[in-house]
Amino acid sequence: MFGTKIDEKLRQKLKKPLGILIGGEADIIKEMLKKILQNNQNNLIISVGDEITGYLNKLGEQADISIVDFYINRIKIHENLTDLKFARKFLEAKYTDKVINTVNPAGNITSQAVKAVKRGLTALIKDGRKRVIIVEGEEDLIALPAILLAPLNTLVLYGQPDEGVVAVEVTEEKKREIVEMIDKIYTTNI
């Protein structure tokens, strides 16, 4: 499945939130996110998307892994990490794999993107330093491998276009649900 264009049936299924949808006015989303983050004190956080990543950074809550492409709703909004409000301390930190670049065309989950997520998580777990994955193309579908590869109890946050933010707690059940959804679609197409 990874490394090919995502099947239209799966794309339709993925339009439904994989976790808890936090919607409503910006103030409501902000308050709900603060509560979720307070309850997630010792677990990893992965943000997928520029809007949620920038929002977390503005709150002073940079995700452990941030996955961005500098676009929101397919419109280029940001030019660099500074535009996304990453803290100066992070931007000035000197370690070789702080930023991981990958390619992932729209509607795809490339093996290169999956490897970038794995590399970021492996490095984070090894040294405890935050990572940013910059995607040339589109990052939204990378939430799937992020959930599948993340340690249990990781919180994955991604944007749900025109609705809000989705919060997914990584559990064995959630991983199984995603694998079964993918298997069901791809085995019926054979």
Coordinates of N, CA and C in Angstrom, one line a residue, residues 18-88:
L18 N -10.1 9.9 12.4 CA -9.6 8.6 13.0 C -9.6 8.6 14.5
G19 N -9.9 9.8 15.1 CA -9.9 10.0 16.6 C -11.0 10.9 17.0
I20 N -10.7 11.7 18.0 CA -11.6 12.7 18.5 C -11.5 14.0 17.7
L21 N -12.7 14.4 17.2 CA -12.7 15.7 16.4 C -12.9 16.8 17.4
I22 N -12.0 17.8 17.4 CA -12.2 19.0 18.2 C -12.5 20.1 17.2
G23 N -13.8 20.4 17.3 CA -14.3 21.4 16.3 C -14.9 22.6 17.0
G24 N -15.4 23.5 16.2 CA -16.0 24.7 16.8 C -15.2 26.0 16.6
E25 N -15.5 27.0 17.3 CA -14.8 28.3 17.2 C -13.4 28.1 17.7
A26 N -12.5 29.0 17.2 CA -11.1 28.9 17.5 C -10.8 28.8 19.0
D27 N -11.5 29.6 19.8 CA -11.3 29.6 21.3 C -11.7 28.3 21.9
I28 N -12.7 27.6 21.4 CA -13.1 26.3 21.9 C -12.1 25.3 21.6
I29 N -11.6 25.3 20.3 CA -10.5 24.4 19.9 C -9.3 24.6 20.8
K30 N -8.9 25.9 21.0 CA -7.7 26.2 21.8 C -7.9 25.6 23.3
E31 N -9.0 25.8 23.9 CA -9.2 25.3 25.3 C -9.2 23.8 25.3
M32 N -9.9 23.1 24.3 CA -9.9 21.7 24.3 C -8.5 21.1 24.1
L33 N -7.7 21.8 23.2 CA -6.3 21.3 23.0 C -5.5 21.5 24.2
K34 N -5.7 22.6 24.9 CA -4.9 22.8 26.2 C -5.2 21.7 27.2
K35 N -6.5 21.3 27.3 CA -6.8 20.2 28.2 C -6.2 18.9 27.8
I36 N -6.3 18.6 26.5 CA -5.7 17.3 26.0 C -4.2 17.3 26.2
L37 N -3.5 18.4 26.0 CA -2.1 18.5 26.2 C -1.7 18.3 27.7
Q38 N -2.5 18.9 28.6 CA -2.3 18.8 30.0 C -2.4 17.3 30.4
N39 N -3.3 16.6 29.8 CA -3.5 15.2 30.2 C -2.5 14.3 29.5
N40 N -1.7 14.8 28.6 CA -0.7 14.0 27.8 C 0.7 14.4 28.3
Q41 N 0.9 14.7 29.5 CA 2.2 15.2 30.0 C 3.4 14.4 29.6
N42 N 3.4 13.1 29.7 CA 4.6 12.3 29.5 C 4.7 11.5 28.3
N43 N 3.8 11.8 27.4 CA 3.7 11.0 26.1 C 4.2 11.8 25.0
L44 N 4.6 11.2 23.9 CA 5.0 11.9 22.7 C 3.8 12.5 22.0
I45 N 4.1 13.6 21.3 CA 3.1 14.2 20.4 C 3.7 14.3 19.0
I46 N 2.9 14.0 18.1 CA 3.2 14.1 16.6 C 2.1 15.1 16.0
S47 N 2.5 16.1 15.4 CA 1.6 17.0 14.7 C 1.8 16.8 13.2
V48 N 0.7 16.7 12.5 CA 0.7 16.5 11.0 C -0.1 17.6 10.4
G49 N 0.6 18.5 9.8 CA -0.1 19.7 9.1 C 0.5 21.0 9.7
D50 N 0.5 22.0 8.8 CA 1.0 23.3 9.2 C 0.2 24.0 10.2
E51 N -1.1 23.9 10.0 CA -2.0 24.7 10.9 C -1.9 24.2 12.4
I52 N -2.0 22.9 12.6 CA -1.9 22.4 14.0 C -0.5 22.6 14.5
T53 N 0.6 22.4 13.6 CA 1.9 22.6 14.1 C 2.2 24.0 14.5
G54 N 1.8 25.0 13.7 CA 2.0 26.4 14.1 C 1.2 26.7 15.3
Y55 N 0.0 26.2 15.4 CA -0.8 26.4 16.6 C -0.2 25.9 17.9
L56 N 0.3 24.7 17.8 CA 1.0 24.2 19.0 C 2.3 25.0 19.4
N57 N 3.0 25.4 18.3 CA 4.2 26.3 18.6 C 3.8 27.6 19.2
K58 N 2.7 28.2 18.8 CA 2.2 29.4 19.4 C 1.9 29.2 20.9
L59 N 1.4 28.0 21.2 CA 1.1 27.7 22.6 C 2.3 27.4 23.4
G60 N 3.5 27.3 22.7 CA 4.7 26.9 23.4 C 4.8 25.4 23.7
E61 N 4.1 24.6 22.8 CA 3.9 23.2 23.0 C 4.4 22.4 21.7
Q62 N 5.6 22.7 21.3 CA 6.1 22.1 20.0 C 6.0 20.6 20.1
A63 N 5.4 20.0 19.1 CA 5.3 18.5 19.0 C 6.7 17.9 19.0
D64 N 6.8 16.7 19.4 CA 8.1 15.9 19.4 C 8.5 15.7 17.9
I65 N 7.5 15.4 17.1 CA 7.7 15.2 15.6 C 6.6 16.1 15.0
S66 N 7.1 17.1 14.2 CA 6.2 18.0 13.4 C 6.4 17.6 12.0
I67 N 5.2 17.4 11.3 CA 5.3 17.1 9.9 C 4.5 18.2 9.1
V68 N 5.3 18.9 8.2 CA 4.7 20.1 7.6 C 5.1 20.1 6.1
D69 N 4.3 20.9 5.3 CA 4.6 21.1 3.9 C 4.6 22.5 3.5
F70 N 4.3 23.5 4.4 CA 4.2 24.9 4.2 C 3.0 25.3 3.4
Y71 N 2.0 24.4 3.3 CA 0.7 24.7 2.7 C -0.4 24.5 3.7
I72 N -1.5 25.3 3.5 CA -2.7 25.0 4.2 C -3.8 25.1 3.2
N73 N -4.6 24.0 3.1 CA -5.7 23.8 2.1 C -5.1 24.1 0.7
R74 N -3.9 23.5 0.4 CA -3.3 23.5 -0.9 C -2.8 24.9 -1.3
I75 N -2.7 25.8 -0.4 CA -2.3 27.2 -0.7 C -1.0 27.4 0.1
K76 N 0.1 27.8 -0.6 CA 1.4 28.0 0.1 C 1.2 29.2 1.0
I77 N 1.4 29.0 2.3 CA 1.2 30.0 3.3 C 2.5 30.3 4.0
H78 N 3.4 29.3 4.2 CA 4.6 29.5 4.9 C 5.8 29.3 4.0
E79 N 6.9 30.0 4.3 CA 8.2 29.8 3.5 C 9.2 29.0 4.3
N80 N 9.1 29.0 5.6 CA 10.1 28.4 6.4 C 9.6 28.0 7.8
L81 N 10.5 27.4 8.6 CA 10.1 27.0 10.0 C 9.8 28.2 10.9
T82 N 10.5 29.3 10.6 CA 10.2 30.5 11.4 C 8.7 31.0 11.3
D83 N 8.2 30.9 10.1 CA 6.8 31.3 9.8 C 5.9 30.4 10.6
L84 N 6.3 29.2 10.9 CA 5.4 28.3 11.7 C 5.7 28.4 13.2
K85 N 6.4 29.5 13.6 CA 6.5 29.9 15.0 C 7.3 28.9 15.8
F86 N 8.3 28.2 15.2 CA 9.1 27.3 16.0 C 10.0 28.2 16.9
A87 N 10.2 27.7 18.1 CA 11.0 28.5 19.1 C 12.4 28.7 18.6
R88 N 13.0 29.8 18.9 CA 14.3 30.2 18.5 C 15.3 29.1 19.0

